[in-house]
Short mmCIF file of C-alpha atoms in Angstrom, two decimals:
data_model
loop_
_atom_site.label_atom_id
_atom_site.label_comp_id
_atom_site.label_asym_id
_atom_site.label_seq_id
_atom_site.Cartn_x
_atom_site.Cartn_y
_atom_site.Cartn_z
CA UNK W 9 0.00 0.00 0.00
CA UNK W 10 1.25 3.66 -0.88
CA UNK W 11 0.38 6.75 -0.04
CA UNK W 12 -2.24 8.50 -0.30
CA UNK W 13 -3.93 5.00 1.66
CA UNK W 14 -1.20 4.08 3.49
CA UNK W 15 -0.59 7.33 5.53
CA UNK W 16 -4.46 7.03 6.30
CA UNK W 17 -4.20 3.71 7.65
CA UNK W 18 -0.80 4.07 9.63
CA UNK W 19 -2.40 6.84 11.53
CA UNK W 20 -4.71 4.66 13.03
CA UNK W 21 -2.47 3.14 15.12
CA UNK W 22 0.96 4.85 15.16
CA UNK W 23 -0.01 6.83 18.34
CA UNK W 24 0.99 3.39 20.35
CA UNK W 25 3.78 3.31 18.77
CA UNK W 26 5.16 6.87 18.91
CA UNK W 27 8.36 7.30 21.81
CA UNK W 28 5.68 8.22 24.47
CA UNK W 29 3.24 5.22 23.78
CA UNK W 30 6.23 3.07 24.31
CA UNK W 31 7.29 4.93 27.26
CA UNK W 32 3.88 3.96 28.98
CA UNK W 33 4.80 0.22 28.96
CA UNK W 34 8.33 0.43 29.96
CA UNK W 35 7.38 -1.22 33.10
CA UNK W 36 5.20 -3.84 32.01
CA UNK W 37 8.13 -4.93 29.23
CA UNK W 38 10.44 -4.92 32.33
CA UNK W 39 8.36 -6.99 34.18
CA UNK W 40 8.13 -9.44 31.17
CA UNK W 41 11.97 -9.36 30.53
CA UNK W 42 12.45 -10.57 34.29
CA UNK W 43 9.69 -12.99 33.58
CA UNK W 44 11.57 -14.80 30.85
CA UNK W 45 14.24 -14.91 32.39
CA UNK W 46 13.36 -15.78 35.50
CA UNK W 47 12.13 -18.78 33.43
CA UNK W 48 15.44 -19.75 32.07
CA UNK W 49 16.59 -20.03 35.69
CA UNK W 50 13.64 -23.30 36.27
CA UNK W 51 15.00 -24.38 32.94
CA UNK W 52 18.05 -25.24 35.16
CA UNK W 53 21.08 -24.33 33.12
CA UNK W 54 20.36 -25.11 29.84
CA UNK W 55 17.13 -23.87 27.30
CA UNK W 56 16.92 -23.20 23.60
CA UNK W 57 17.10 -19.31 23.75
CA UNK W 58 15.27 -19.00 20.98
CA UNK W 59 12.07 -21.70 21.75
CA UNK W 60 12.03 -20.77 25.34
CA UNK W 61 12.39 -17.64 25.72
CA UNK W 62 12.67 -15.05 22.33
CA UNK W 63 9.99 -16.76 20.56
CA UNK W 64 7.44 -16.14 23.42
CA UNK W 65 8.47 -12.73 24.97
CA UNK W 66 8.05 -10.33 21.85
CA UNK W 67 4.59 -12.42 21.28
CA UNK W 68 3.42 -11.81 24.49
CA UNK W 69 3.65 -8.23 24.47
CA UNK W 70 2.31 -7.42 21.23
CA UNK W 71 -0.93 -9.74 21.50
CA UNK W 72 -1.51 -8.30 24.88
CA UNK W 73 -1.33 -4.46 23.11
CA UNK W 74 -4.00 -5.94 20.65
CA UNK W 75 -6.29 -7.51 23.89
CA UNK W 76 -6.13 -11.34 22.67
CA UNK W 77 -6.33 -13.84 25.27
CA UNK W 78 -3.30 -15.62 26.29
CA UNK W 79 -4.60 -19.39 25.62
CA UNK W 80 -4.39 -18.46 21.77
CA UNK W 81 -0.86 -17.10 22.14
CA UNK W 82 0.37 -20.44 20.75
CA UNK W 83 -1.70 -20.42 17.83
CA UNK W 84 -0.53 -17.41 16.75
CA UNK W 85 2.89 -18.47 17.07
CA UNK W 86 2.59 -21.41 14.98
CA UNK W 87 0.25 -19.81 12.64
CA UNK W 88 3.57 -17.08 12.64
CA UNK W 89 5.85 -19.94 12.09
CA UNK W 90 3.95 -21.44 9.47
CA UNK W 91 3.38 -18.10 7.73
CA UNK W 92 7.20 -16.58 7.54
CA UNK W 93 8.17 -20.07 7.60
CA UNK W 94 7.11 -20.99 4.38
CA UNK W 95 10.18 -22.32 2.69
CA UNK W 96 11.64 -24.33 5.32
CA UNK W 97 9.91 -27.82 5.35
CA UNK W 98 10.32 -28.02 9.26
CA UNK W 99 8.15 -24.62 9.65
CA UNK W 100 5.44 -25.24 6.64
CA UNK W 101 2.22 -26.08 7.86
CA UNK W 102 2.32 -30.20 7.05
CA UNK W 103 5.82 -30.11 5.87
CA UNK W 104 4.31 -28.15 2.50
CA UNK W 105 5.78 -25.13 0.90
CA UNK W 106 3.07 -24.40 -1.04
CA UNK W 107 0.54 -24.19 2.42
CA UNK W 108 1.54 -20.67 2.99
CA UNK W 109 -1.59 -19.53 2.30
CA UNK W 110 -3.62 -21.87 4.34
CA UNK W 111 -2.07 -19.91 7.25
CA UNK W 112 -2.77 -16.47 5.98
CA UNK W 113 -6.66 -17.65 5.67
CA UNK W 114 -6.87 -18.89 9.81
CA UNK W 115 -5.35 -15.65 10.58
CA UNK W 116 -8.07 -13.96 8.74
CA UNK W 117 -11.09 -16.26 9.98
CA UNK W 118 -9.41 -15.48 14.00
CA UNK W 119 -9.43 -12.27 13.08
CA UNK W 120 -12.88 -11.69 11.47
CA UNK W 121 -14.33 -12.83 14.83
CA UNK W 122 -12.64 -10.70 17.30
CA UNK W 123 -13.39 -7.41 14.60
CA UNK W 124 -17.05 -9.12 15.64
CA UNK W 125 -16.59 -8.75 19.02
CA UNK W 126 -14.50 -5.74 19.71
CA UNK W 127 -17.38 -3.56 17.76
CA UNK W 128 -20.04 -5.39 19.48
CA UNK W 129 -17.59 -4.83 22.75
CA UNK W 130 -14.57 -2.08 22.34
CA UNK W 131 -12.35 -1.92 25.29
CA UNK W 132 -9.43 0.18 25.59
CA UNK W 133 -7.03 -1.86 23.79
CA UNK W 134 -5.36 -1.74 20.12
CA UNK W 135 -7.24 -4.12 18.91
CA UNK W 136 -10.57 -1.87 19.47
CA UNK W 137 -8.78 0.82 17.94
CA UNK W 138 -7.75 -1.19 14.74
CA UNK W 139 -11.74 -2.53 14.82
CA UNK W 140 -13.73 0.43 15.21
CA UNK W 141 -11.09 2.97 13.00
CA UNK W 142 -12.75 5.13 10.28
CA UNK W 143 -11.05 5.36 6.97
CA UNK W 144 -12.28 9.05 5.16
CA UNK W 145 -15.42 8.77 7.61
CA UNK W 146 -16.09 4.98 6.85
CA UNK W 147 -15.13 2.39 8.98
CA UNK W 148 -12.50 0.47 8.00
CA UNK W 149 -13.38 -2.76 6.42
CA UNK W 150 -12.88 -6.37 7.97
CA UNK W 151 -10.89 -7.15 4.96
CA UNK W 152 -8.82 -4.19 5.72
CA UNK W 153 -8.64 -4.80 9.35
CA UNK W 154 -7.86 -8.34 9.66
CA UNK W 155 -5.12 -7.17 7.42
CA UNK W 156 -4.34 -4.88 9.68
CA UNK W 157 -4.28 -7.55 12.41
CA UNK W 158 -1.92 -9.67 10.77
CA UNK W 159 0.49 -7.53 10.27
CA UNK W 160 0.92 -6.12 13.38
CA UNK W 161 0.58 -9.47 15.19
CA UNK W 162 2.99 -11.11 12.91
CA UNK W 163 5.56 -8.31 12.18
CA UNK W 164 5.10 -7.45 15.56
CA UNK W 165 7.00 -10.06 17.60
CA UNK W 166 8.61 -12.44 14.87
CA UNK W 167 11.51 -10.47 13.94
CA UNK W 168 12.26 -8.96 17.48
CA UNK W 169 12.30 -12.64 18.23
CA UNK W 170 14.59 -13.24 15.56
CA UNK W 171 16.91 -10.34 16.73
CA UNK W 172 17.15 -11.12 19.70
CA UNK W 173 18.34 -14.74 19.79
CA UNK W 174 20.48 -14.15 16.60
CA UNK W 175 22.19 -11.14 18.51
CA UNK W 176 22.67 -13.79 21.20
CA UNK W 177 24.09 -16.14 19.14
CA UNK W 178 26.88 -14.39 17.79
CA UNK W 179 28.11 -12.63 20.68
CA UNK W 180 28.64 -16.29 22.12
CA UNK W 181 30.04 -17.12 18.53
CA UNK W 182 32.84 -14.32 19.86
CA UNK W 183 32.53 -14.64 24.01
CA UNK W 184 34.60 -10.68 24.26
CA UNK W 185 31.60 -9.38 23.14
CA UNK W 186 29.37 -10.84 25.58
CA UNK W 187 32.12 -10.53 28.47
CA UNK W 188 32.06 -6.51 27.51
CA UNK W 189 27.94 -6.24 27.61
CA UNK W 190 27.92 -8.05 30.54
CA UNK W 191 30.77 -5.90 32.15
CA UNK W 192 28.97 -2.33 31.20
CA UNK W 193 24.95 -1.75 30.68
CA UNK W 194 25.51 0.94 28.83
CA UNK W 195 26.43 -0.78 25.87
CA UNK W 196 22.45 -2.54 26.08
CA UNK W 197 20.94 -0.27 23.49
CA UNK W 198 23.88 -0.44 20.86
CA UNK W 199 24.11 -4.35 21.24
CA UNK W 200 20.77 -4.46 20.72
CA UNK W 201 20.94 -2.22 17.43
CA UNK W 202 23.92 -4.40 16.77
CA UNK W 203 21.75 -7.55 17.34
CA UNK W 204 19.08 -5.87 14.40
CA UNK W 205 21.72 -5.55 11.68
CA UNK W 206 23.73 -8.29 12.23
CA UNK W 207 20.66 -10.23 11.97
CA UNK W 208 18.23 -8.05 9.61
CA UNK W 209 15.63 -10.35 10.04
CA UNK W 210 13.56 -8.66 7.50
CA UNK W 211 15.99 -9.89 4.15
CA UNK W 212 14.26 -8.09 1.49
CA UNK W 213 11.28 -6.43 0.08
CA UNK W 214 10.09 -5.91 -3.28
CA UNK W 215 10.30 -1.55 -4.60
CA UNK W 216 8.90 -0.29 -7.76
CA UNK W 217 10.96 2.62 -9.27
CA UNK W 218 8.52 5.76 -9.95
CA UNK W 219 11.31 7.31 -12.35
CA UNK W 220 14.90 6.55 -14.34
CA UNK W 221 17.56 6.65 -12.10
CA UNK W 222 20.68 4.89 -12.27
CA UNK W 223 22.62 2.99 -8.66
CA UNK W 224 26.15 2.49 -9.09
CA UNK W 225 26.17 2.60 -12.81
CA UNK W 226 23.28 0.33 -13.00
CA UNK W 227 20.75 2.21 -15.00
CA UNK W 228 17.01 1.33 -13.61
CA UNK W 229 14.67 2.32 -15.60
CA UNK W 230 10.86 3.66 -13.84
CA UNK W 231 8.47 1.12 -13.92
CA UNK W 232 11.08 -1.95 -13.28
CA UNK W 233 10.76 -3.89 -9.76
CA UNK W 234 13.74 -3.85 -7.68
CA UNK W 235 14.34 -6.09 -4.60
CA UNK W 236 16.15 -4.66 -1.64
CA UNK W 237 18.11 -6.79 0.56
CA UNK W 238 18.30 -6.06 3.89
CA UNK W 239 21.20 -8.10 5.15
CA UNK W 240 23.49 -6.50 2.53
CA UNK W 241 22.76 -2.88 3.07
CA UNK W 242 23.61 -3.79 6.35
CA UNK W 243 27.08 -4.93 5.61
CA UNK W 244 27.90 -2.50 3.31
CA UNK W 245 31.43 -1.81 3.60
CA UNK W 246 31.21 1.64 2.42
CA UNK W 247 28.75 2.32 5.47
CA UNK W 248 30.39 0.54 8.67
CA UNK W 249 33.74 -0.50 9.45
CA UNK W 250 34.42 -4.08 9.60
CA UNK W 251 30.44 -4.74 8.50
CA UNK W 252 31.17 -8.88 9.48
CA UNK W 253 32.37 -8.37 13.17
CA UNK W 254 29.23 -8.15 15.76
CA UNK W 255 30.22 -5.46 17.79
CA UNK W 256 28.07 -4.48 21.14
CA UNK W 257 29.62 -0.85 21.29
CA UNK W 258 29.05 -0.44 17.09
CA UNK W 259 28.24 3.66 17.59
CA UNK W 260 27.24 4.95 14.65
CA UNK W 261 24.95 1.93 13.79
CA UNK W 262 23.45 3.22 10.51
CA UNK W 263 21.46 0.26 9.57
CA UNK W 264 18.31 -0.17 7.68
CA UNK W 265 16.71 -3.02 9.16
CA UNK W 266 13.48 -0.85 10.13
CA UNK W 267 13.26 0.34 6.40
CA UNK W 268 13.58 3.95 5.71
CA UNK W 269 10.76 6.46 4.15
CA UNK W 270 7.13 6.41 4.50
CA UNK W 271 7.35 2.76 5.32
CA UNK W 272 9.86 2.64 8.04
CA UNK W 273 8.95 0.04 10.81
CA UNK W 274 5.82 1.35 12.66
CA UNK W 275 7.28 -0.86 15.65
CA UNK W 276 10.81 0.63 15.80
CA UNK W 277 10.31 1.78 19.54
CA UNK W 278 9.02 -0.72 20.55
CA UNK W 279 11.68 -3.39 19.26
CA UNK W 280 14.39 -1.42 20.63
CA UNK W 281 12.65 -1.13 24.21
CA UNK W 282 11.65 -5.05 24.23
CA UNK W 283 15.44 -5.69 23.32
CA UNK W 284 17.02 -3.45 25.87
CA UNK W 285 14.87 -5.06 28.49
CA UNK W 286 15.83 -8.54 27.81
CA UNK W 287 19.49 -8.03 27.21
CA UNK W 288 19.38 -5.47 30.39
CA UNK W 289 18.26 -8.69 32.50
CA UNK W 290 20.13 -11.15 30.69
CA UNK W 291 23.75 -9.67 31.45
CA UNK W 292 22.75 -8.55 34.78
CA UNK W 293 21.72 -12.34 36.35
CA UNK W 294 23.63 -14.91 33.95
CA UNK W 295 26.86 -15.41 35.17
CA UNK W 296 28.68 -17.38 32.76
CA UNK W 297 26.54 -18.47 29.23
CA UNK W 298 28.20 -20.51 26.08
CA UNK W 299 26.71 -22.13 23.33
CA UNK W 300 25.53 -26.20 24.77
CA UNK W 301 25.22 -27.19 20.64
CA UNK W 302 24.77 -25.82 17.02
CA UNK W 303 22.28 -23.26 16.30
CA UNK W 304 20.06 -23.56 12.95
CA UNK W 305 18.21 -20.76 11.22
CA UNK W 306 15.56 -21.23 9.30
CA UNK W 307 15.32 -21.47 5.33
CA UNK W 308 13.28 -18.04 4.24
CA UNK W 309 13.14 -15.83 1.63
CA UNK W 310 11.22 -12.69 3.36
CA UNK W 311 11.46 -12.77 7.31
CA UNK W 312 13.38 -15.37 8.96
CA UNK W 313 16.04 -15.67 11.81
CA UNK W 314 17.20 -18.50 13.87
CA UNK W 315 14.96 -21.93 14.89
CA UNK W 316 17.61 -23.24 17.10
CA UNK W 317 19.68 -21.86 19.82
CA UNK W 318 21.03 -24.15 22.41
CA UNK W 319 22.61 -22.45 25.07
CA UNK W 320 23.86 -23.46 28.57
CA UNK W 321 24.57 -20.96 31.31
CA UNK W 322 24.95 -20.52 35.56
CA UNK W 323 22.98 -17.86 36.66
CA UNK W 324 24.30 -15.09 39.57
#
């Protein structure tokens, strides 16, 4: 969607995700950071980083912003898992590549219900917002909304997840980088930036060009689609020194995992506050952490980060 829609529609819910929305829930992301890991401490030493904890945490805060009730939190994980996870045979719903859509249609049907209910019954959360928004002074339609839905609940928590464990997973891949987070919390929000490009969980999305132009002698010519990949921008050599070293001070960090433009990621804040809070309670309770096996990332061609990673650890 471009403009002029897609300004209308991100204005219904970009309030909650403006700096000060964020602000509001600093507390309640806190609370959920020392939640998750206060989880990996009954785990008993050893988890899957990335099963246990990052796959759940993200989730759990952005279905709570849109009101869903936490006994379908697992569904919407695996419908999550079965929608981004397309391509890799362990993720595809019944093993099948070609089932993508299959998931996109239950998130639609879940969704079509609880538009139902939250006009029949607004409340005060985003989902009641998204439901009862007006479009030009119509409201918006369930087509539209369930959209709407999807995106957010999908976009919301699956690459933060992603981040987060793959950020984890290569400062154990080179244990000086965890040994300096863990010796100074101020270097939480640049490993978490760090975490974003070294992952880029986002790897590409498809541009049209709206006039000739021509990108390192490569004339384009308006019209043409192009495909921008994430993870390269964000190694670009001409843009950050040593681009293949994770480095937890990196300062600048000019990625472009969030996009840039009109459709830069609606959820920045947020992903930046849900990844300081973990990382902030992470290298303040675990006392020593390595890898306990090989991590595995999934096969994608649009969103994707790790599946897989083992860790073992002795909390403070």
């Amino acid at each position: 969607m471009d403009d002029p829609d897609h300004t209308v529609y991100r204005h219904v819910s970009a309030d909650w995700f403006k700096p000060a929305g964020v602000r509001r829930l600093r507390d309640r992301i806190a609370a959920l950071a020392k939640r998750y890991v206060d989880h990996m401490a009954d785990l008993g030493g050893e988890c899957d980083f990335f099963v246990d904890v990052t796959s759940h945490y993200p989730l759990y805060v952005i279905l709570s912003l849109l009101g869903l009730p936490e006994e379908d939190f697992p569904r919407m994980l695996k419908l999550t898992q079965e929608l981004f996870g397309a391509d890799d045979e362990e993720l595809a719903r019944d093993g099948d590549k070609h089932a993508q859509m299959g998931a996109l249609i239950d998130f639609f049907n879940y969704f079509q219900a609880l538009i139902a209910e939250r006009r029949k019954n607004p409340t005060d959360d985003l989902g009641s917002v998204i439901a009862n928004a007006m479009i030009r002074d119509v409201q918006i339609g369930e087509l539209e909304a369930a959209g709407y839905y999807t995106l957010i609940a999908t976009a919301g928590h699956d690459t933060t997840s992603a981040a987060l464990a793959g950020g984890l997973h290569a400062m154990l891949e080179s244990p000086e980088q965890w040994r300096r987070l863990a010796a100074d919390p101020s270097l939480v929000p640049t490993a978490v930036d760090e975490a974003i490009r070294w992952v880029s969980p986002v790897k590409q999305f498809m541009r049209t060009t709206t006039e000739d132009t021509v990108v390192r002698g490569v004339p384009i010519a308006a019209g043409e689609s192009v495909l921008l990949s994430y993870p390269s921008a964000n190694r670009d050599e001409d843009v950050f020194d040593n681009p293949n070293t994770f480095d937890v001070g990196r300062s600048p960090n000019r990625h472009v995992a969030f996009g840039f433009g009109a459709h830069y990621c609606l959820g920045t804040h947020l992903a930046r506050l849900e990844g300081q809070a973990l990382y902030a309670e992470l290298r303040s309770r675990v006392r020593s952490i390595e890898l306990a096996g090989t991590p595995e990332y999934m096969e994608a061609l649009f969103v994707g980060g790790p599946k897989r990673v083992p860790i073992r650890y002795e909390m403070a």
